[in-house]
Coordinates of C-alpha atoms in Angstrom, one line a residue:
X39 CA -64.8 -31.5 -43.4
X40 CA -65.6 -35.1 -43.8
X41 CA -66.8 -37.0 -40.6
X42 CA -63.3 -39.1 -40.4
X43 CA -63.1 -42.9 -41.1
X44 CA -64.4 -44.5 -37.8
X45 CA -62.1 -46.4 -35.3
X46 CA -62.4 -47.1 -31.7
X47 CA -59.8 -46.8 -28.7
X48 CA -59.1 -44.6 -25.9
X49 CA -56.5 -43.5 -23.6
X50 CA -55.0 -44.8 -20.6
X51 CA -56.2 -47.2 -18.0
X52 CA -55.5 -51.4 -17.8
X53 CA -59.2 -52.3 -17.9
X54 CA -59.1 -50.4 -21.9
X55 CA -60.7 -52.9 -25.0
X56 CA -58.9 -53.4 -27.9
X57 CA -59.3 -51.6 -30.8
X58 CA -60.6 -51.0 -34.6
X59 CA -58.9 -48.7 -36.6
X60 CA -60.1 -47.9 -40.0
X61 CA -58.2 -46.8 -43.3
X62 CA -58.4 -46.1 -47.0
X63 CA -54.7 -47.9 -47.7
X64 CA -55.1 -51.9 -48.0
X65 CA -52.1 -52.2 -46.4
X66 CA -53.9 -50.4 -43.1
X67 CA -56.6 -52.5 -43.4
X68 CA -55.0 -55.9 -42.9
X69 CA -53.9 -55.1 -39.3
X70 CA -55.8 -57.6 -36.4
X71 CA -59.0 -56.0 -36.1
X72 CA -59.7 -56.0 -32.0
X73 CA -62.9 -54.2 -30.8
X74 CA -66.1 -55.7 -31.6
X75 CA -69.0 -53.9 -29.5
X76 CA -71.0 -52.4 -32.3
X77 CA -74.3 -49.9 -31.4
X78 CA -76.2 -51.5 -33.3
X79 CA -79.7 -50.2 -31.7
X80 CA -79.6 -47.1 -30.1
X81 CA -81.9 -48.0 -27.6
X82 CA -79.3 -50.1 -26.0
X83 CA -77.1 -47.1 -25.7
X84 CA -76.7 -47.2 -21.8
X85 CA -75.6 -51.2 -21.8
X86 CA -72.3 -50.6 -21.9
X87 CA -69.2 -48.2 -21.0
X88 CA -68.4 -47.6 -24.6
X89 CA -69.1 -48.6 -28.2
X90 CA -66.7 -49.1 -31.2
X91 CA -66.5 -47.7 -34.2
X92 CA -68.8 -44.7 -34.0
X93 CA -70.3 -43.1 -37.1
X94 CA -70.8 -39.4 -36.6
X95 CA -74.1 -38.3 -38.8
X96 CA -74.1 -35.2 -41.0
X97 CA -76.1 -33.6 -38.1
X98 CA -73.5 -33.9 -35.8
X99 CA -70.5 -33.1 -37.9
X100 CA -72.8 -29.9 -38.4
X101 CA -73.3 -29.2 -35.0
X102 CA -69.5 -29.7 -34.2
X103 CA -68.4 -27.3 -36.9
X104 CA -70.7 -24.3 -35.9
X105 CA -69.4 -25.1 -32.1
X106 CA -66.2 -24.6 -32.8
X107 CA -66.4 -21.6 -35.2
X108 CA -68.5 -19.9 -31.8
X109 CA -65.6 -20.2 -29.8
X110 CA -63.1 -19.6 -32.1
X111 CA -61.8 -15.7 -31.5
X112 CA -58.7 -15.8 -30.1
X113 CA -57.2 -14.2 -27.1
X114 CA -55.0 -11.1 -27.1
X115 CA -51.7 -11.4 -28.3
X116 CA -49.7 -10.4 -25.2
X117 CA -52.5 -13.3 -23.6
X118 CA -51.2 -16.1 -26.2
X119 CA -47.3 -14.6 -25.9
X120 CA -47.9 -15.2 -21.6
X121 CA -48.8 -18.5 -21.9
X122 CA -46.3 -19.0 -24.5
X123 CA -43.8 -17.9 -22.4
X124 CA -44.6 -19.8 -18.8
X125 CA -45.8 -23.1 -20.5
X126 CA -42.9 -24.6 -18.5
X127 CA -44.6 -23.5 -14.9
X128 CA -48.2 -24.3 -16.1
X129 CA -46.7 -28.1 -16.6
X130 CA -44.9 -27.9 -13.4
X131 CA -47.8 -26.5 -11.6
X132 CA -50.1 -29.7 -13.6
X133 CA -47.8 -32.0 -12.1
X134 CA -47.1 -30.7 -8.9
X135 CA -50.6 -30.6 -8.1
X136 CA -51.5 -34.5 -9.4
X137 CA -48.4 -36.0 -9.3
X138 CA -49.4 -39.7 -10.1
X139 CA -52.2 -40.1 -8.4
X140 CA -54.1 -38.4 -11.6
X141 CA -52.7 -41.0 -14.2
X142 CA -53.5 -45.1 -15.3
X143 CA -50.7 -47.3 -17.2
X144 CA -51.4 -46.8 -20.7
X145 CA -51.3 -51.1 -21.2
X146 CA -53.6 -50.6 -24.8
X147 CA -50.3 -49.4 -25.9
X148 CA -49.0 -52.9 -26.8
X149 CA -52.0 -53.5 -28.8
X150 CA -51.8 -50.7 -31.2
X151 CA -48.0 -50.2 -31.0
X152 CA -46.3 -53.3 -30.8
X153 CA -42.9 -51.8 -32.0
X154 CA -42.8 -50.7 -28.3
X155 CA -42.8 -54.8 -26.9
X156 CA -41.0 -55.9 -30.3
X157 CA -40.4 -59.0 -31.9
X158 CA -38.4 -58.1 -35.5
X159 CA -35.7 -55.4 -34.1
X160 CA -33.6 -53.5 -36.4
X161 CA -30.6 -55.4 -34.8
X162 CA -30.9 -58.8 -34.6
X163 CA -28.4 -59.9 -31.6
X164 CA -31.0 -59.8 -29.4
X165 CA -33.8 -60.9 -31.5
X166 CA -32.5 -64.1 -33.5
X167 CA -34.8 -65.9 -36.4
X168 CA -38.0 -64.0 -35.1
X169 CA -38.3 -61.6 -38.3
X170 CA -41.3 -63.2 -39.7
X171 CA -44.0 -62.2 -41.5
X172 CA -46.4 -61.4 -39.2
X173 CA -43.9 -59.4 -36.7
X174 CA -42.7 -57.2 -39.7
X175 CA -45.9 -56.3 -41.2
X176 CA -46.9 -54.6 -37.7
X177 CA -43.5 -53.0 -37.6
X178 CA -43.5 -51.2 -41.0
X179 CA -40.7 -53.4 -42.8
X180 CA -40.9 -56.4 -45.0
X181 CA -38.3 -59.4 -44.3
X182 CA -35.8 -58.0 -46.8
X183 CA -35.9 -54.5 -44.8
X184 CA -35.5 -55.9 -41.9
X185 CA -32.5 -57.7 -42.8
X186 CA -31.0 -54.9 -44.9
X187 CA -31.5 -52.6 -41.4
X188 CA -29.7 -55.0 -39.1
X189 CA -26.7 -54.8 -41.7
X190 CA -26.8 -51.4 -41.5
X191 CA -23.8 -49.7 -39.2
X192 CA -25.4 -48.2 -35.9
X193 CA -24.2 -45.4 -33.7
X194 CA -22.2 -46.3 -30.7
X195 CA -20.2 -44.0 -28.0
X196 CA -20.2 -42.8 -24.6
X197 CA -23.8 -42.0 -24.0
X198 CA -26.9 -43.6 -22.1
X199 CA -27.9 -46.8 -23.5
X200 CA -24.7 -47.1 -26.0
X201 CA -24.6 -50.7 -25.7
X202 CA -28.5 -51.3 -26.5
X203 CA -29.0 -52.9 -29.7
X204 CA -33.1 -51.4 -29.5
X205 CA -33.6 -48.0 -28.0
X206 CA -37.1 -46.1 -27.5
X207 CA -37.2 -42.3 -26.7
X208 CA -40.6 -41.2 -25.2
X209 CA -41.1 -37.6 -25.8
X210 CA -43.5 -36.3 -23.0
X211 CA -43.6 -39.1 -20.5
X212 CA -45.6 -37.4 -17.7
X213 CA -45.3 -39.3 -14.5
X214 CA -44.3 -42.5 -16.5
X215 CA -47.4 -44.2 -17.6
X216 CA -46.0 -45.1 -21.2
X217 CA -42.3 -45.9 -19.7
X218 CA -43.2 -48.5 -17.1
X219 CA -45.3 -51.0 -19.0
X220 CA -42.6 -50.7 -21.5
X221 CA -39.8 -51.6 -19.4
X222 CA -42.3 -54.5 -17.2
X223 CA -43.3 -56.0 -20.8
X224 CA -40.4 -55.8 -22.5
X225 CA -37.7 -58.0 -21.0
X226 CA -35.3 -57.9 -24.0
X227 CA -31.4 -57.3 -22.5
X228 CA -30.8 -55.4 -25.4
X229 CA -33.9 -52.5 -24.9
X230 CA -32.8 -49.5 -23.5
X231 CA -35.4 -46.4 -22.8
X232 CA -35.2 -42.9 -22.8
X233 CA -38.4 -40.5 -21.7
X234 CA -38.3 -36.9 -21.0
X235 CA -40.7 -34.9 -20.2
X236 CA -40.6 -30.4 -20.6
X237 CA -41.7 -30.5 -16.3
X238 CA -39.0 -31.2 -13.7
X239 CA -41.2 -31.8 -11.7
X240 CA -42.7 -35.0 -13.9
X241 CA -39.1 -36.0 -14.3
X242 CA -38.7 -35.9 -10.8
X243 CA -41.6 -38.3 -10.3
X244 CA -40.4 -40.4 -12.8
X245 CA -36.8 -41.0 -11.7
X246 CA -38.2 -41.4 -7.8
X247 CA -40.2 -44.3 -8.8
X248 CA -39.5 -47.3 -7.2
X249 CA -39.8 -48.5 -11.1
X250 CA -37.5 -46.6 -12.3
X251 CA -34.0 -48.4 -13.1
X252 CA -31.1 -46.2 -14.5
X253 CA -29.6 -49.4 -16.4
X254 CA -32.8 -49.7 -18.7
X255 CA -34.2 -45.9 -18.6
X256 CA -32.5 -42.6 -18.6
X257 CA -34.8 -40.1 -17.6
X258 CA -34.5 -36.5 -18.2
X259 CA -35.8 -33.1 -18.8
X260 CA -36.5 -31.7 -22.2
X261 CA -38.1 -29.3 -24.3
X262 CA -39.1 -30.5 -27.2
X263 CA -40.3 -27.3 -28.5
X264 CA -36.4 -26.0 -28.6
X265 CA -34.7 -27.1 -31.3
X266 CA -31.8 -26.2 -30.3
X267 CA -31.6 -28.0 -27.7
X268 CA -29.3 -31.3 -27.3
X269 CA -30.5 -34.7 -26.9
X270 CA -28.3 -37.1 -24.8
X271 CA -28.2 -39.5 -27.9
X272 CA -27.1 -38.9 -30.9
X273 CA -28.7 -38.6 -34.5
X274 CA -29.9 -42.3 -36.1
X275 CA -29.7 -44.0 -33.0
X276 CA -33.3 -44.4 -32.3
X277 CA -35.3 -47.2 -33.2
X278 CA -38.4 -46.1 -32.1
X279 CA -40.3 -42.7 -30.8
X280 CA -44.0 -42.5 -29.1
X281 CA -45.3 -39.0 -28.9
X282 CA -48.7 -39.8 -27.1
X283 CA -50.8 -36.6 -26.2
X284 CA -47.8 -34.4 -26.7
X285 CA -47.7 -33.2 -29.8
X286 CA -50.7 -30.8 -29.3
X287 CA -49.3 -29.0 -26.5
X288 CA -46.7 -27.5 -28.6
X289 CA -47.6 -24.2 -30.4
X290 CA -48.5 -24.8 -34.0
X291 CA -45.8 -22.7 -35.6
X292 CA -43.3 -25.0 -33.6
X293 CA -44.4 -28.3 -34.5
X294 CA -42.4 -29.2 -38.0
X295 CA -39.2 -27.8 -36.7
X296 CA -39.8 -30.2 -33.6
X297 CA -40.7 -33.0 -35.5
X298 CA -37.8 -32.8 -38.3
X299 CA -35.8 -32.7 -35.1
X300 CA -36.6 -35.9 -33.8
X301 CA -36.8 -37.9 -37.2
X302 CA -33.2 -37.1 -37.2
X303 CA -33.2 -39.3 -34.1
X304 CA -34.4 -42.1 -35.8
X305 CA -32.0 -45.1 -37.2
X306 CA -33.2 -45.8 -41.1
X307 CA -36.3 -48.1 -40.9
X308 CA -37.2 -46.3 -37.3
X309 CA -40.7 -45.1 -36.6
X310 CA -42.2 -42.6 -35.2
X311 CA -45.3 -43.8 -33.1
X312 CA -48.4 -41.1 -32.1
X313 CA -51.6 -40.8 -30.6
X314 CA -53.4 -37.4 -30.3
X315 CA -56.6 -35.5 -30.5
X316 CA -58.5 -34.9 -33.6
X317 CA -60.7 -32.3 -34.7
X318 CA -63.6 -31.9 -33.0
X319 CA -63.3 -34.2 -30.0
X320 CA -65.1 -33.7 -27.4
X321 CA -62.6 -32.4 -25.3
X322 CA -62.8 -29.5 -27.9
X323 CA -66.4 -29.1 -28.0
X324 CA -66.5 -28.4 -24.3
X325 CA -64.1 -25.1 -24.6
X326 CA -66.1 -22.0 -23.4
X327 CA -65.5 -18.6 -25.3
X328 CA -61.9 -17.0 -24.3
X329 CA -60.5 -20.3 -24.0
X330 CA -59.3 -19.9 -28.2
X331 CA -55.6 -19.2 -29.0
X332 CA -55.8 -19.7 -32.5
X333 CA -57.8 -22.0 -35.0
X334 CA -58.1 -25.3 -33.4
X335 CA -55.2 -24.0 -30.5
X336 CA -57.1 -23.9 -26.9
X337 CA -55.4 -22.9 -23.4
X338 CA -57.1 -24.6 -20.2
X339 CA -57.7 -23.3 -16.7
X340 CA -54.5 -24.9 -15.5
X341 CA -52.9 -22.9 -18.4
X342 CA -51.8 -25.7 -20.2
X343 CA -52.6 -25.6 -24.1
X344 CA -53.7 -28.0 -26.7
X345 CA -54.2 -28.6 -30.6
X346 CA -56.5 -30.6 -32.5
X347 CA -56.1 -32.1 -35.5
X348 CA -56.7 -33.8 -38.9
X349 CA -55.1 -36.8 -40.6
X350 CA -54.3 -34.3 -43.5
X351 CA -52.1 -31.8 -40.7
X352 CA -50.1 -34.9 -39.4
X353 CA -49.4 -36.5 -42.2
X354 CA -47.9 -33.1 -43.2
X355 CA -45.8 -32.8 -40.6
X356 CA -44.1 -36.3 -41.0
X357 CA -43.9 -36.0 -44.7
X358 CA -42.6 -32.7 -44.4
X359 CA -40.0 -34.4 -41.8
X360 CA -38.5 -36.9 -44.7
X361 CA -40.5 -39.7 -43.1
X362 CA -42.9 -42.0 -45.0
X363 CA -46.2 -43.5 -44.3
X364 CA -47.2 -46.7 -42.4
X365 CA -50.4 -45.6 -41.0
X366 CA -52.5 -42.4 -40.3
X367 CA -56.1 -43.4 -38.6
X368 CA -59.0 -41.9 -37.0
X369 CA -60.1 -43.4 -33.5
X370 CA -63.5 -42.8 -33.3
X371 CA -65.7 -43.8 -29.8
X372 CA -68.7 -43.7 -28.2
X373 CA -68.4 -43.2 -23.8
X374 CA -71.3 -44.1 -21.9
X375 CA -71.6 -42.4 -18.3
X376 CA -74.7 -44.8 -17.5
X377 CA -74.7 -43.6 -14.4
X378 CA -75.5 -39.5 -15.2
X379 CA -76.8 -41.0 -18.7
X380 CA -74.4 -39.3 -20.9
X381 CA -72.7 -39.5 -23.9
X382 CA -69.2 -38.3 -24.8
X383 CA -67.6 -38.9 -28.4
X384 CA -64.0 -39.0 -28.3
X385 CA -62.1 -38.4 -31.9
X386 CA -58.2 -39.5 -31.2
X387 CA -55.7 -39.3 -34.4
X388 CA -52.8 -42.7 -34.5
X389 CA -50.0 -42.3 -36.8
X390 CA -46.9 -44.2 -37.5
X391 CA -44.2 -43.0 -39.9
X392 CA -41.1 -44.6 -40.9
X393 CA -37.8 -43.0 -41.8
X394 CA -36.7 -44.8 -44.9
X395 CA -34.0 -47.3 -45.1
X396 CA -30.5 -46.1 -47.0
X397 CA -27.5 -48.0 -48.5
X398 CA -24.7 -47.9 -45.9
X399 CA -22.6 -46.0 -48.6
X400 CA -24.9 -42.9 -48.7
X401 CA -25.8 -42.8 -45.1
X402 CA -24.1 -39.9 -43.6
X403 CA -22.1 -39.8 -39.9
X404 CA -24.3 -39.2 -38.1
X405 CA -21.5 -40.7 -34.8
X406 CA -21.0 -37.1 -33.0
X407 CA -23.4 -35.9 -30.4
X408 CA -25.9 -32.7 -32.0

């Protein structure tokens, strides 16, 4: 494989930099460029935390590849089908164990996914005369899309949040750390959030926060794997979804199902917003042998599993979901542990994808609960 276009940025914690992300579209490449600490002589290495924009050489792609391939024969069936089957207690154990004492606000959100702090909604009664250009190029939709969405008719009824005019489902929320800088940064009357998580036990934490306000948020718990399970909200009523480190948990075989399922969510011009791990981060690098479930699919100690992937996978997913393409980078960086003098290259996948806008007379109901 290709060493992947470079980009910088990392998850969780306040004190994070902005961010370079990198691109073949033009379009991509326009965006507010945010990171600038460059390695530049590798001698300076250890003057810093981290570095942007990391170029992997051919050696270490190399020396990634034949890692991985070491590691890679996969567990016994009946081992993969166990952890399959009790990936709901592993989570709850996860959670039980750190509760939110293992966790940082994830405040870099805002930077790469302003949707979630918006400024051009799809509905406009909250958001008057602020669709300018700027505002709609980092939301996916020109100034004549953004006006044609606000015309269009939007689900209403007896459910959580049926008076928002903007709603944000958070698929995975953990303990909270996407949900409450949403809700402290976004002030807008009109937002209403929804997060659930597959653990109780992080839905617990989440509605016993002193954050936590049932007339903004609606907190609850959900599998996301299980497609035929309801959501409390019905289909096109979404105007934006953030799957951030959640996706990869999921088994492979389950992941289009589960992500056709929630572009169904989505009101035409919505987006889906997510940030994962790519291929060959370091994260997988570190896996000792009997750790492999399948190709690229690892379980940890704690019995909780993970994916890694390529731009190529996702973009297949979403594509293969109805959705179209706003962006699709690599987030490449360089950690510095100065202190034990270490290195540690992250690889992170960000993708945003767009269900496409429709004229009100071929839109179908989409008004009952599914």
């Amino acid at each position: 494989m290709a060493a992947p276009h470079a980009a910088v940025g990392v998850e969780g914690g306040s004190s994070e930099p902005g961010v370079i992300l990198s691109d073949s579209s033009a379009a991509d490449t326009k965006r507010p460029q945010f990171g600038t600490r460059f390695l530049t002589d590798p001698r300076q290495v250890f003057q810093h935390n981290a570095w942007d924009n990391v170029e992997w050489t051919e050696e270490q792609e190399t020396a990634a590849k034949k890692k991985v391939s070491e590691n890679s024969q996969p567990l016994p069936t009946e081992k993969q089908e166990e952890y399959d089957s009790r990936a709901n207690e592993y989570w709850n154990d996860f959670y039980t164990i750190h509760e939110n004492r293992f966790f940082k606000d994830r405040h870099w959100l805002f930077t790469e996914f302003p949707e979630l702090a918006p400024r051009c909604s799809l509905n406009h009664e909250s958001h008057p005369g602020v669709c300018g250009t700027d505002d709609v190029q980092q939301n996916g939709l020109d100034e004549e899309q953004c006006s044609e969405a606000a015309s269009l008719p939007h689900t209403d009824g007896d459910f959580p949040g049926s008076s928002a005019t903007y709603r944000i489902l958070e698929v995975g929320c953990g303990v909270g750390n996407t949900v409450f800088p949403i809700l402290k940064t976004n002030n807008d009357p009109g937002l209403f959030v929804y997060c659930c998580d597959f653990s109780s036990t992080a839905v617990e934490l989440v509605k016993t926060n002193p954050e936590y306000d049932p007339g903004r948020c609606f907190a609850f718990v959900h599998d996301l794997s299980d497609v035929e399970a309801n959501y409390p909200i019905p289909s096109g009523s979404l105007d934006v979804i953030v799957l951030i480190f959640v996706l990869s948990a999921l088994h492979p075989n389950k992941m289009q199902a589960s992500i056709s399922r929630l572009a169904s969510l989505l009101k035409p011009g919505g987006v889906i917003l997510l940030r994962d791990y790519g291929r060959y981060d370091m994260a997988q690098l570190r896996f000792k042998k009997g750790r492999c479930l399948s190709e690229n699919f690892y379980v940890r100690g704690d019995g909780t599993r993970v994916y890694f992937f390529t731009q190529d996978e996702l973009h297949e997913l979403f594509v293969g979901a109805g959705l179209e393409k706003v962006q699709n980078l690599v987030d490449r960086r360089l950690q510095v542990n100065r202190g034990k003098q270490l290195t540690m290259y992250r690889v992170w996948i960000q993708c945003k994808y767009r269900r496409a806008l429709v004229q009100p007379s071929t839109e179908p109901n989409r008004s009952g609960f599914d």
